[in-house]
CSV table of C-alpha atoms and ligand atoms in Angstrom, one decimal:
chain,number,residue,atom,x,y,z
A,547,MET,CA,-21.0,35.4,6.0
A,548,THR,CA,-20.2,32.7,3.4
A,549,ASP,CA,-16.9,34.5,2.9
A,550,LEU,CA,-15.8,32.9,6.2
A,551,THR,CA,-15.5,29.6,4.3
A,552,SER,CA,-12.8,31.0,2.0
A,553,LEU,CA,-10.4,31.9,4.8
A,554,SER,CA,-7.5,29.7,5.3
A,555,LEU,CA,-7.4,27.8,8.6
A,556,ALA,CA,-4.6,30.1,9.8
A,557,GLU,CA,-6.6,33.2,8.9
A,558,ALA,CA,-9.8,31.8,10.6
A,559,ARG,CA,-7.7,31.0,13.7
A,560,ASP,CA,-6.4,34.6,13.9
A,561,GLY,CA,-9.9,36.0,13.2
A,562,ILE,CA,-11.3,34.0,16.2
A,563,ARG,CA,-8.4,35.2,18.4
A,564,ALA,CA,-9.0,38.8,17.3
A,565,ARG,CA,-12.8,38.2,18.0
A,566,ALA,CA,-13.5,39.4,14.4
A,567,PHE,CA,-16.2,36.6,14.3
A,568,SER,CA,-17.3,33.9,16.6
A,569,ALA,CA,-16.8,30.1,16.4
A,570,VAL,CA,-20.6,29.8,16.0
A,571,GLU,CA,-20.6,32.1,13.1
A,572,LEU,CA,-17.7,30.3,11.5
A,573,THR,CA,-19.4,27.0,12.0
A,574,GLN,CA,-22.7,28.2,10.7
A,575,ALA,CA,-21.1,29.4,7.5
A,576,HIS,CA,-19.6,26.0,7.0
A,577,LEU,CA,-22.8,24.2,7.7
A,578,ARG,CA,-24.5,26.3,5.1
A,579,SER,CA,-21.9,25.5,2.5
A,580,MET,CA,-22.2,21.8,3.3
A,581,GLU,CA,-25.9,21.9,2.9
A,582,ALA,CA,-25.5,23.6,-0.5
A,583,ALA,CA,-22.9,21.0,-1.6
A,584,ARG,CA,-24.7,17.7,-1.0
A,585,ALA,CA,-24.3,17.0,-4.7
A,586,LEU,CA,-20.7,16.3,-4.1
A,587,ASN,CA,-21.5,13.5,-1.6
A,588,ALA,CA,-18.5,14.5,0.4
A,589,PHE,CA,-20.0,13.6,3.8
A,590,ILE,CA,-21.4,10.3,5.0
A,591,THR,CA,-22.7,11.8,8.2
A,592,GLU,CA,-23.2,15.5,8.9
A,593,THR,CA,-23.2,16.5,12.6
A,594,PRO,CA,-24.5,20.0,12.7
A,595,GLN,CA,-25.9,19.8,16.2
A,596,HIS,CA,-22.7,18.4,17.5
A,597,ALA,CA,-20.8,21.1,15.6
A,598,LEU,CA,-22.8,24.0,17.0
A,599,ALA,CA,-22.5,22.6,20.5
A,600,MET,CA,-18.7,22.4,20.1
A,601,ALA,CA,-18.6,25.9,18.6
A,602,ARG,CA,-20.5,27.3,21.6
A,603,GLU,CA,-18.1,25.7,24.0
A,604,ALA,CA,-15.2,27.2,22.0
A,605,ASP,CA,-16.8,30.7,22.2
A,606,GLY,CA,-17.0,30.2,25.9
A,607,ARG,CA,-13.3,29.5,26.1
A,608,VAL,CA,-12.6,32.5,23.8
A,609,ALA,CA,-14.6,34.7,26.2
A,610,GLU,CA,-12.4,33.4,29.1
A,611,GLY,CA,-9.3,34.0,27.1
A,612,ASN,CA,-8.4,30.3,27.4
A,613,LEU,CA,-7.9,29.4,23.7
A,614,GLY,CA,-6.5,26.1,22.3
A,615,ALA,CA,-4.4,26.0,19.1
A,616,LEU,CA,-7.5,25.2,17.0
A,617,GLU,CA,-10.1,27.0,19.0
A,618,GLY,CA,-13.4,27.1,17.1
A,619,LEU,CA,-12.1,25.8,13.8
A,620,PRO,CA,-14.5,23.6,11.8
A,621,LEU,CA,-13.0,20.4,10.5
A,622,GLY,CA,-14.2,17.3,8.5
A,623,ILE,CA,-13.2,13.9,9.7
A,624,LYS,CA,-12.5,11.0,7.4
A,625,ASP,CA,-15.0,8.3,8.3
A,626,LEU,CA,-12.2,5.9,9.2
A,627,PHE,CA,-11.6,7.6,12.6
A,628,CYS,CA,-13.7,6.3,15.5
A,629,THR,CA,-15.7,9.2,17.0
A,630,ARG,CA,-17.5,8.5,20.2
A,631,GLY,CA,-21.3,8.1,19.8
A,632,VAL,CA,-21.2,9.2,16.2
A,633,LEU,CA,-21.7,6.7,13.3
A,634,THR,CA,-18.4,5.4,12.0
A,635,THR,CA,-18.6,3.4,8.8
A,636,ALA,CA,-15.2,3.1,7.0
A,637,ALA,CA,-17.6,3.6,4.0
A,638,SER,CA,-18.5,-0.1,4.4
A,639,HIS,CA,-21.9,-1.8,4.8
A,640,ILE,CA,-20.3,-4.2,7.2
A,641,LEU,CA,-20.0,-1.4,9.9
A,642,HIS,CA,-23.7,-0.7,9.6
A,643,GLY,CA,-25.0,1.2,12.5
A,644,PHE,CA,-21.6,1.2,14.3
A,645,LYS,CA,-21.3,4.0,16.9
A,646,PRO,CA,-17.9,3.5,18.7
A,647,PRO,CA,-17.9,3.9,22.4
A,648,TYR,CA,-14.5,5.5,22.2
A,649,GLU,CA,-12.7,8.4,20.4
A,650,SER,CA,-9.6,7.9,18.2
A,651,THR,CA,-6.5,9.6,19.6
A,652,VAL,CA,-6.1,11.9,16.6
A,653,THR,CA,-9.7,13.3,16.8
A,654,ALA,CA,-9.4,13.5,20.7
A,655,ASN,CA,-6.2,15.6,20.2
A,656,LEU,CA,-8.0,17.9,17.7
A,657,TRP,CA,-11.0,18.4,20.0
A,658,ARG,CA,-8.7,19.0,23.0
A,659,ALA,CA,-7.1,21.8,20.8
A,660,GLY,CA,-10.6,23.3,20.4
A,661,ALA,CA,-11.5,22.2,16.9
A,662,VAL,CA,-15.1,21.7,15.8
A,663,MET,CA,-16.4,18.5,14.1
A,664,LEU,CA,-18.6,19.2,11.1
A,665,GLY,CA,-19.1,15.5,10.2
A,666,LYS,CA,-17.7,12.3,8.9
A,667,LEU,CA,-16.3,12.4,5.4
A,668,ASN,CA,-16.7,9.8,2.6
A,669,LEU,CA,-13.8,7.5,1.5
A,670,ASP,CA,-13.2,4.4,-0.4
A,671,GLU,CA,-14.4,1.4,1.4
A,672,PHE,CA,-11.8,0.6,4.2
A,673,ALA,CA,-9.6,3.2,2.4
A,674,MET,CA,-9.0,0.8,-0.5
A,675,GLY,CA,-8.9,2.8,-3.7
A,676,SER,CA,-7.7,5.8,-5.5
A,677,SER,CA,-10.9,7.4,-6.6
A,678,ASN,CA,-13.5,7.2,-3.8
A,679,GLU,CA,-15.7,5.0,-6.1
A,680,THR,CA,-15.6,1.9,-3.8
A,681,SER,CA,-17.7,3.6,-1.0
A,682,TYR,CA,-20.8,1.8,0.0
A,683,TYR,CA,-22.3,5.3,0.3
A,684,GLY,CA,-21.6,6.1,-3.4
A,685,PRO,CA,-18.8,8.0,-5.1
A,686,VAL,CA,-17.7,11.5,-4.2
A,687,LEU,CA,-17.7,14.0,-7.1
A,688,SER,CA,-14.7,16.2,-7.4
A,689,PRO,CA,-15.5,19.9,-7.3
A,690,TRP,CA,-13.2,20.2,-10.3
A,691,ARG,CA,-14.3,19.9,-13.9
A,692,ARG,CA,-12.2,19.9,-17.1
A,693,ARG,CA,-12.4,23.3,-18.8
A,694,GLY,CA,-15.6,23.6,-20.8
A,695,SER,CA,-16.8,20.1,-19.7
A,696,ASN,CA,-19.5,18.9,-17.3
A,697,VAL,CA,-18.2,15.4,-17.0
A,698,ASP,CA,-18.1,14.2,-13.3
A,699,LEU,CA,-14.5,13.5,-12.2
A,700,VAL,CA,-13.2,11.6,-9.2
A,701,PRO,CA,-11.7,13.5,-6.2
A,702,GLY,CA,-8.9,11.0,-5.8
A,703,GLY,CA,-8.9,8.5,-3.0
A,704,SER,CA,-9.1,7.0,-0.7
A,705,SER,CA,-9.5,10.3,1.2
A,706,GLY,CA,-11.8,11.7,-1.5
A,707,GLY,CA,-14.5,13.1,0.7
A,708,SER,CA,-11.7,15.0,2.7
A,709,ALA,CA,-10.1,16.3,-0.6
A,710,ALA,CA,-13.5,17.4,-2.1
A,711,ALA,CA,-14.7,19.0,1.2
A,712,VAL,CA,-11.5,21.0,1.6
A,713,ALA,CA,-11.3,22.1,-2.0
A,714,ALA,CA,-15.0,23.0,-2.1
A,715,GLU,CA,-14.5,25.1,1.1
A,716,LEU,CA,-17.0,23.0,3.2
A,717,CYS,CA,-14.4,22.8,6.0
A,718,LEU,CA,-11.1,24.5,6.9
A,719,GLY,CA,-9.2,21.3,7.0
A,720,ALA,CA,-9.8,17.6,7.2
A,721,THR,CA,-8.1,14.4,8.5
A,722,GLY,CA,-6.9,11.8,6.0
A,723,THR,CA,-5.2,8.5,6.2
A,724,ASP,CA,-2.5,7.3,3.8
A,725,THR,CA,-1.6,3.6,3.4
A,726,GLY,CA,-0.2,4.0,-0.2
A,727,GLY,CA,-1.0,7.5,-1.2
A,728,SER,CA,-4.5,8.2,0.1
A,729,ILE,CA,-3.7,11.7,1.5
A,730,ARG,CA,-1.3,12.8,-1.2
A,731,GLN,CA,-3.0,11.6,-4.3
A,732,PRO,CA,-6.4,13.1,-3.5
A,733,ALA,CA,-4.7,16.3,-2.4
A,734,ALA,CA,-2.9,16.5,-5.7
A,735,VAL,CA,-5.9,15.9,-7.9
A,736,ALA,CA,-8.1,18.2,-5.8
A,737,GLY,CA,-5.6,21.1,-5.8
A,738,ILE,CA,-5.0,21.1,-2.0
A,739,CYS,CA,-2.1,20.2,0.3
A,740,GLY,CA,-1.7,17.0,2.3
A,741,ILE,CA,1.0,15.4,4.4
A,742,LYS,CA,1.5,11.8,5.3
A,743,PRO,CA,3.8,12.0,8.3
A,744,THR,CA,6.5,9.5,9.2
A,745,TYR,CA,5.2,6.1,10.3
A,746,GLY,CA,4.9,6.5,14.1
A,747,ARG,CA,4.5,10.3,14.2
A,748,VAL,CA,0.7,10.1,14.6
A,749,SER,CA,-1.1,7.6,16.7
A,750,ARG,CA,-3.2,5.0,14.8
A,751,TRP,CA,-5.3,4.2,17.9
A,752,GLY,CA,-9.0,4.3,17.1
A,753,ILE,CA,-8.5,4.5,13.3
A,754,VAL,CA,-10.1,1.6,11.5
A,755,ALA,CA,-7.1,-0.5,10.3
A,756,PHE,CA,-6.4,-1.3,6.7
A,757,ALA,CA,-2.6,-2.3,6.6
A,758,SER,CA,-1.2,-1.6,10.0
A,759,SER,CA,2.5,-1.4,9.0
A,760,LEU,CA,1.7,1.2,6.3
A,761,ASP,CA,-1.3,3.3,7.7
A,762,GLN,CA,-0.6,6.8,8.8
A,763,ALA,CA,-3.0,9.7,9.5
A,764,GLY,CA,-2.3,13.2,8.5
A,765,PRO,CA,-3.9,16.6,7.7
A,766,MET,CA,-5.4,17.9,4.4
A,767,ALA,CA,-5.9,21.6,4.0
A,768,ARG,CA,-5.7,24.4,1.4
A,769,THR,CA,-2.3,25.7,2.5
A,770,VAL,CA,1.0,24.3,3.7
A,771,LYS,CA,0.7,26.4,6.8
A,772,ASP,CA,-2.7,25.0,7.6
A,773,CYS,CA,-1.3,21.5,7.3
A,774,ALA,CA,1.6,22.5,9.7
A,775,ILE,CA,-0.9,23.8,12.2
A,776,LEU,CA,-3.1,20.7,12.0
A,777,LEU,CA,-0.2,18.2,12.1
A,778,LYS,CA,1.1,19.7,15.3
A,779,ALA,CA,-2.2,19.3,17.0
A,780,MET,CA,-2.7,15.7,15.7
A,781,ALA,CA,0.8,14.3,16.4
A,782,GLY,CA,2.4,13.1,19.5
A,783,HIS,CA,3.2,10.0,21.5
A,784,ASP,CA,0.4,7.7,22.5
A,785,PRO,CA,0.9,4.8,24.8
A,786,LYS,CA,-2.1,3.2,23.3
A,787,ASP,CA,-0.3,2.6,20.0
A,788,SER,CA,2.9,0.7,20.5
A,789,THR,CA,4.1,1.9,17.1
A,790,CYS,CA,3.7,5.5,17.9
A,791,ALA,CA,7.1,7.1,18.5
A,792,ASN,CA,8.0,8.8,21.7
A,793,ILE,CA,9.6,11.8,20.0
A,794,GLY,CA,8.8,15.4,20.7
A,795,VAL,CA,6.6,17.3,18.2
A,796,PRO,CA,8.2,20.4,16.9
A,797,ASP,CA,6.4,23.7,16.1
A,798,TYR,CA,5.8,23.0,12.5
A,799,GLU,CA,4.6,26.5,11.8
A,800,LYS,CA,8.0,27.9,12.7
A,801,ALA,CA,9.6,25.6,10.2
A,802,LEU,CA,7.9,27.4,7.3
A,803,THR,CA,10.8,29.8,6.5
A,804,ARG,CA,10.6,29.0,2.7
A,805,ASP,CA,14.4,29.2,2.8
A,806,VAL,CA,15.8,26.5,0.4
A,807,ARG,CA,19.3,27.9,0.0
A,808,GLY,CA,21.8,25.1,0.1
A,809,LEU,CA,19.1,22.5,0.4
A,810,ARG,CA,20.1,19.3,-1.4
A,811,VAL,CA,17.1,18.1,-3.5
A,812,GLY,CA,17.2,14.7,-5.1
A,813,ILE,CA,15.5,13.8,-8.3
A,814,PRO,CA,15.0,10.0,-8.4
A,815,ARG,CA,15.8,8.8,-11.9
A,816,GLU,CA,13.5,5.8,-11.7
A,817,TYR,CA,10.5,8.1,-11.3
A,818,ARG,CA,10.7,9.0,-14.9
A,819,ILE,CA,8.3,6.4,-16.0
A,820,ASP,CA,7.4,5.6,-19.6
A,821,GLY,CA,3.9,6.8,-20.4
A,822,THR,CA,3.8,9.6,-17.9
A,823,PRO,CA,2.0,12.5,-19.5
A,824,VAL,CA,4.4,15.2,-20.8
A,825,GLU,CA,2.7,17.9,-18.6
A,826,ILE,CA,3.6,15.9,-15.4
A,827,ASP,CA,7.3,15.7,-16.5
A,828,ALA,CA,7.1,19.4,-17.3
A,829,LEU,CA,5.7,20.3,-13.9
A,830,TRP,CA,8.4,18.2,-12.2
A,831,ALA,CA,11.1,20.0,-14.2
A,832,ARG,CA,9.6,23.3,-13.4
A,833,GLY,CA,9.5,22.5,-9.6
A,834,ALA,CA,13.2,21.6,-9.7
A,835,GLN,CA,14.0,24.8,-11.6
A,836,TRP,CA,12.2,26.9,-9.0
A,837,LEU,CA,14.3,25.2,-6.3
A,838,ARG,CA,17.5,25.7,-8.2
A,839,ASP,CA,16.8,29.3,-8.9
A,840,ALA,CA,16.3,29.9,-5.2
A,841,GLY,CA,19.7,28.4,-4.3
A,842,ALA,CA,18.9,24.7,-3.8
A,843,GLU,CA,21.2,22.0,-5.2
A,844,ILE,CA,19.4,19.7,-7.5
A,845,ILE,CA,21.0,16.2,-7.5
A,846,GLU,CA,20.0,13.2,-9.6
A,847,VAL,CA,19.7,10.2,-7.3
A,848,SER,CA,18.8,6.5,-7.9
A,849,LEU,CA,16.2,4.4,-6.1
A,850,PRO,CA,16.9,1.2,-8.0
A,851,HIS,CA,14.1,-1.0,-6.6
A,852,THR,CA,11.3,1.5,-7.4
A,853,GLN,CA,10.0,-0.8,-10.3
A,854,TYR,CA,9.1,-3.4,-7.7
A,855,ALA,CA,7.3,-1.1,-5.3
A,856,LEU,CA,3.7,-1.4,-6.6
A,857,ALA,CA,3.9,-5.3,-6.7
A,858,ALA,CA,5.3,-5.4,-3.2
A,859,TYR,CA,2.6,-3.0,-1.9
A,860,TYR,CA,-0.2,-4.9,-3.5
A,861,ILE,CA,1.0,-8.0,-1.6
A,862,VAL,CA,1.9,-6.5,1.8
A,863,ALA,CA,-1.2,-4.2,2.0
A,864,PRO,CA,-3.8,-6.9,1.1
A,865,ALA,CA,-2.1,-9.5,3.4
A,866,GLU,CA,-2.4,-7.1,6.4
A,867,ALA,CA,-5.9,-6.1,5.3
A,868,SER,CA,-7.1,-9.8,5.1
A,869,SER,CA,-5.9,-10.2,8.7
A,870,ASN,CA,-7.3,-6.9,10.0
A,871,LEU,CA,-10.7,-7.4,8.4
A,872,ALA,CA,-11.1,-10.9,9.9
A,873,ARG,CA,-12.6,-9.2,12.9
A,874,TYR,CA,-15.8,-8.3,11.0
A,875,ASP,CA,-17.8,-11.3,11.5
A,876,GLY,CA,-21.2,-10.1,12.5
A,877,VAL,CA,-20.8,-11.2,16.1
A,878,ARG,CA,-19.9,-8.1,18.1
A,879,PHE,CA,-20.8,-5.0,16.0
A,880,GLY,CA,-21.9,-3.8,12.7
A,881,LEU,CA,-24.0,-5.9,10.1
A,882,ARG,CA,-25.3,-9.3,10.9
A,883,GLU,CA,-27.1,-11.4,8.3
A,884,ALA,CA,-29.1,-14.4,9.5
A,885,GLY,CA,-27.6,-17.8,8.9
A,886,SER,CA,-28.5,-21.4,9.6
A,887,ASP,CA,-25.4,-21.8,11.9
A,888,ILE,CA,-22.4,-19.7,12.9
A,889,THR,CA,-20.3,-20.4,9.8
A,890,ASP,CA,-23.3,-19.7,7.6
A,891,MET,CA,-23.9,-16.4,9.5
A,892,TYR,CA,-20.2,-15.4,9.0
A,893,GLU,CA,-20.3,-16.1,5.4
A,894,LYS,CA,-23.6,-14.3,4.6
A,895,THR,CA,-22.5,-11.4,6.7
A,896,ARG,CA,-19.2,-11.0,5.0
A,897,ALA,CA,-20.6,-11.6,1.6
A,898,ALA,CA,-23.2,-8.9,2.1
A,899,GLY,CA,-21.0,-6.5,4.1
A,900,PHE,CA,-17.9,-6.2,2.0
A,901,GLY,CA,-17.9,-4.6,-1.5
A,902,ARG,CA,-16.1,-6.0,-4.5
A,903,GLU,CA,-12.7,-4.3,-4.0
A,904,VAL,CA,-12.6,-5.2,-0.4
A,905,GLN,CA,-13.4,-8.9,-1.2
A,906,ARG,CA,-10.7,-8.8,-3.9
A,907,ARG,CA,-8.1,-7.6,-1.4
A,908,ILE,CA,-9.1,-10.2,1.2
A,909,LEU,CA,-8.8,-12.9,-1.4
A,910,ILE,CA,-5.4,-11.7,-2.5
A,911,GLY,CA,-4.2,-11.2,1.0
A,912,THR,CA,-5.3,-14.6,2.1
A,913,TYR,CA,-3.8,-16.2,-0.9
A,914,VAL,CA,-0.3,-14.6,-0.4
A,915,LEU,CA,-0.3,-15.6,3.2
A,916,SER,CA,-1.4,-19.2,2.7
A,917,ALA,CA,1.0,-22.1,3.2
A,918,GLY,CA,2.9,-22.8,0.1
A,919,TYR,CA,2.6,-19.2,-1.2
A,920,TYR,CA,3.9,-17.3,1.8
A,921,ASP,CA,7.5,-17.6,0.9
A,922,ALA,CA,7.0,-17.0,-2.8
A,923,TYR,CA,4.9,-13.8,-2.3
A,924,TYR,CA,4.6,-12.4,1.2
A,925,LEU,CA,8.2,-13.1,2.3
A,926,LYS,CA,9.6,-11.9,-1.0
A,927,ALA,CA,7.5,-8.7,-0.9
A,928,GLN,CA,8.9,-8.1,2.6
A,929,ARG,CA,12.4,-8.5,1.3
A,930,VAL,CA,11.7,-6.0,-1.5
A,931,ARG,CA,10.3,-3.7,1.1
A,932,SER,CA,13.6,-3.7,2.9
A,933,LEU,CA,15.5,-3.0,-0.3
A,934,ILE,CA,13.3,-0.1,-1.1
A,935,LYS,CA,13.8,1.3,2.4
A,936,ARG,CA,17.6,0.9,1.9
A,937,ASP,CA,17.4,2.7,-1.4
A,938,PHE,CA,15.9,5.8,0.4
A,939,GLU,CA,18.5,5.5,3.2
A,940,GLN,CA,21.3,5.6,0.6
A,941,ALA,CA,19.7,8.6,-1.2
A,942,PHE,CA,19.3,10.5,2.0
A,943,GLU,CA,23.1,10.3,2.5
A,944,LYS,CA,23.4,12.6,-0.5
A,945,VAL,CA,20.3,14.7,-0.3
A,946,ASP,CA,17.9,16.3,2.3
A,947,VAL,CA,14.6,15.8,0.4
A,948,LEU,CA,13.4,14.2,-2.8
A,949,LEU,CA,11.1,15.9,-5.3
A,950,THR,CA,8.7,13.8,-7.5
A,951,PRO,CA,5.3,14.2,-9.1
A,952,THR,CA,2.5,13.1,-6.7
A,953,ALA,CA,0.3,11.2,-9.2
A,954,PRO,CA,0.8,10.1,-12.8
A,955,GLY,CA,-2.0,12.3,-14.1
A,956,PRO,CA,-4.9,14.7,-13.2
A,957,ALA,CA,-8.3,13.5,-12.0
A,958,PHE,CA,-10.0,11.0,-14.2
A,959,GLY,CA,-13.7,10.5,-15.0
A,960,ILE,CA,-16.1,8.6,-12.7
A,961,GLY,CA,-16.2,5.1,-13.9
A,962,GLU,CA,-13.2,5.5,-16.2
A,963,LYS,CA,-10.9,3.1,-14.4
A,964,SER,CA,-13.2,1.3,-12.1
A,965,ASP,CA,-13.3,-1.9,-14.1
A,966,ASP,CA,-9.6,-2.1,-14.4
A,967,PRO,CA,-7.9,-2.6,-11.1
A,968,ILE,CA,-4.4,-2.6,-12.5
A,969,SER,CA,-4.8,0.8,-14.1
A,970,MET,CA,-6.3,2.1,-10.8
A,971,TYR,CA,-3.3,0.7,-8.8
A,972,LEU,CA,-0.9,2.5,-11.2
A,973,ASN,CA,-2.1,5.8,-9.6
A,974,ASP,CA,0.0,4.9,-6.6
A,975,VAL,CA,3.2,4.5,-8.5
A,976,PHE,CA,4.9,7.6,-7.0
A,977,THR,CA,3.4,7.3,-3.5
A,978,VAL,CA,3.5,3.7,-2.2
A,979,THR,CA,7.3,3.7,-1.9
A,980,VAL,CA,7.0,6.3,0.8
A,981,ASN,CA,4.7,4.1,3.0
A,982,LEU,CA,6.8,1.0,2.4
A,983,ALA,CA,9.8,2.9,3.7
A,984,GLY,CA,7.7,4.7,6.5
A,985,LEU,CA,8.9,8.2,5.4
A,986,PRO,CA,7.1,11.6,5.5
A,987,GLY,CA,5.7,12.8,2.2
A,988,MET,CA,3.7,15.8,1.2
A,989,SER,CA,1.8,16.9,-1.9
A,990,VAL,CA,1.5,20.6,-2.8
A,991,PRO,CA,-0.5,22.0,-5.7
A,992,ALA,CA,1.9,23.2,-8.4
A,993,GLY,CA,0.0,23.8,-11.6
A,994,LEU,CA,-2.9,23.1,-13.9
A,995,SER,CA,-3.1,20.4,-16.6
A,996,ALA,CA,-3.9,21.5,-20.2
A,997,GLU,CA,-7.6,20.8,-19.3
A,998,GLY,CA,-7.5,23.1,-16.3
A,999,LEU,CA,-7.2,20.4,-13.6
A,1000,PRO,CA,-4.8,20.6,-10.6
A,1001,LEU,CA,-1.5,18.8,-10.5
A,1002,GLY,CA,0.7,18.2,-7.5
A,1003,LEU,CA,4.4,17.8,-6.6
A,1004,GLN,CA,5.5,15.5,-3.9
A,1005,VAL,CA,8.3,16.2,-1.4
A,1006,ILE,CA,9.7,13.2,0.5
A,1007,GLY,CA,11.8,13.6,3.6
A,1008,ARG,CA,13.9,11.7,6.1
A,1009,PRO,CA,12.2,9.9,9.0
A,1010,PHE,CA,10.7,12.4,11.5
A,1011,ASP,CA,11.9,15.3,9.4
A,1012,GLU,CA,8.5,16.7,8.5
A,1013,GLU,CA,10.0,20.2,9.2
A,1014,THR,CA,12.2,20.1,6.0
A,1015,VAL,CA,9.3,18.6,4.0
A,1016,LEU,CA,7.0,21.4,5.1
A,1017,ARG,CA,9.7,24.1,4.5
A,1018,THR,CA,10.3,22.9,1.0
A,1019,CYS,CA,6.6,22.6,0.3
A,1020,SER,CA,6.0,26.1,1.6
A,1021,PHE,CA,8.7,27.3,-0.8
A,1022,LEU,CA,7.0,25.4,-3.7
A,1023,GLU,CA,3.6,26.8,-2.7
A,1024,GLU,CA,4.9,30.3,-3.0
A,1025,ALA,CA,6.8,29.7,-6.2
A,1026,ALA,CA,3.8,27.9,-7.9
A,1027,ALA,CA,1.4,30.6,-6.7
A,1028,PHE,CA,-1.4,28.2,-7.3
A,1029,LYS,CA,-4.6,30.4,-6.9
A,1030,ALA,CA,-7.1,28.3,-9.1
A,1031,LYS,CA,-10.3,27.3,-7.5
A,1032,PRO,CA,-13.0,25.1,-8.9
A,1033,GLU,CA,-16.2,26.8,-10.1
A,1034,ALA,CA,-19.0,26.2,-7.7
A,1035,TRP,CA,-21.3,24.3,-10.2
A,1036,TRP,CA,-22.5,22.0,-7.4
A,1037,ARG,CA,-24.2,24.9,-5.6
A,1038,ALA,CA,-26.6,25.3,-8.5
A,1039,VAL,CA,-27.4,21.6,-8.4
A,1040,ALA,CA,-28.1,21.3,-4.7
B,1715,LIG,N1,-4.8,3.5,-3.6
B,1715,LIG,C1,-4.1,2.7,-2.6
B,1715,LIG,C2,-4.9,1.4,-2.3
B,1715,LIG,O1,-5.9,1.3,-2.9
B,1715,LIG,C3,-3.8,3.5,-1.3
B,1715,LIG,C4,-5.0,3.6,-0.5
B,1715,LIG,C5,-4.5,4.2,0.8
B,1715,LIG,O2,-3.6,4.9,0.9
B,1715,LIG,N2,-5.5,4.1,1.8
B,1715,LIG,O3,-4.5,0.6,-1.5
């Protein structure tokens, strides 16, 4: 029965519809894989009872012939999404014991479509990081290892638990969130697919906020088609989120024609960055060649303000985070440390509850927003952001999508970059621009590094044109024919 975990989400959906197996059987197979994969530390909370109850209900609906789009399909949920009555931590000590009395819109949409929750997935604390090493619940290990090596690698971040769980076949798909790359970068280094939709495509209601003008939730799964199916179920207008767009959600699965004839694909000149490994550049060139061979037009474009994107992001994101995280004060929920008076209680709670990276971001954010520095840093970063957005608007006058690498390298070792925030932040060099401009971007696995680790390509689209992004990615997926899987070393350890 473990074979059921290697099905794609689309195959599992069709199997349930054809009654080849039940939702309970499918769920049990995944619960067994999860149990055998505890060495990866992908889940913060496993919810097997919950999962089986949901699966039984799904089987009831199958028996009645009343199937939802995701009927009986087991998913992992990044522990940044509030789930009613189920511990929600944001991988932070400060949310100690927090069981939300409400359900996020995205997860509610998934359950309404019939999906089954396996548990809550590990992440970087408050989604701040690129390696899943800042989690209060410990790092997630990548299921991947370098060829011939047993060094533990990072799964990427911040959606590292989601990436590891999907790659290790512990769930059919997972939710992620992406503020500066946290869906796309972990997808790339874990050899899976992930799409960050246009800002406003998916409701942020009930998702623990990091940087509200950049955060967007999206799916992570092993195929482009699986992401298309999940995105359709997650997306849609939500009156509870004023930034959520009232725009119809297309049938993304129908968009996957793989036809790229006549498609104008931009290659942004400024993404050729000194020091990028040769194999990343080679992969990028190969991706462009596949598209050209299939009849797409490859056009070099310029995004002149790219070089300022990381600096702008690491001002805007911490500024918004410092404001969003002001609510964690020990008064209403989560951790509370005893103090001699209320100020002392706040200080002790926040000192004990936030990890080092989160404290660093709060400090940076508070600094750039403070009187005297606001104009010099925050306001300037916002201006740069407008210029970056304009660069994309001008590029999209000439092209339909952009093709870039997703990350500047394959997975790195646990601990390798954790003492060097700048080198960690450089991981986001190809992804943050997309959040700053609010565009849809997707990573698709496109090849292996010399050491046998997955590498991804990123496709960026016009606002609300996820269909063209998915179509291009489904073409690249087919052209790359990426079939590699990690060896299941963790099963022996468990
Ligand atoms: N790595 C980036 C950061 O640390 C992006 C994180 C994210 O997208 N949530 O801010």
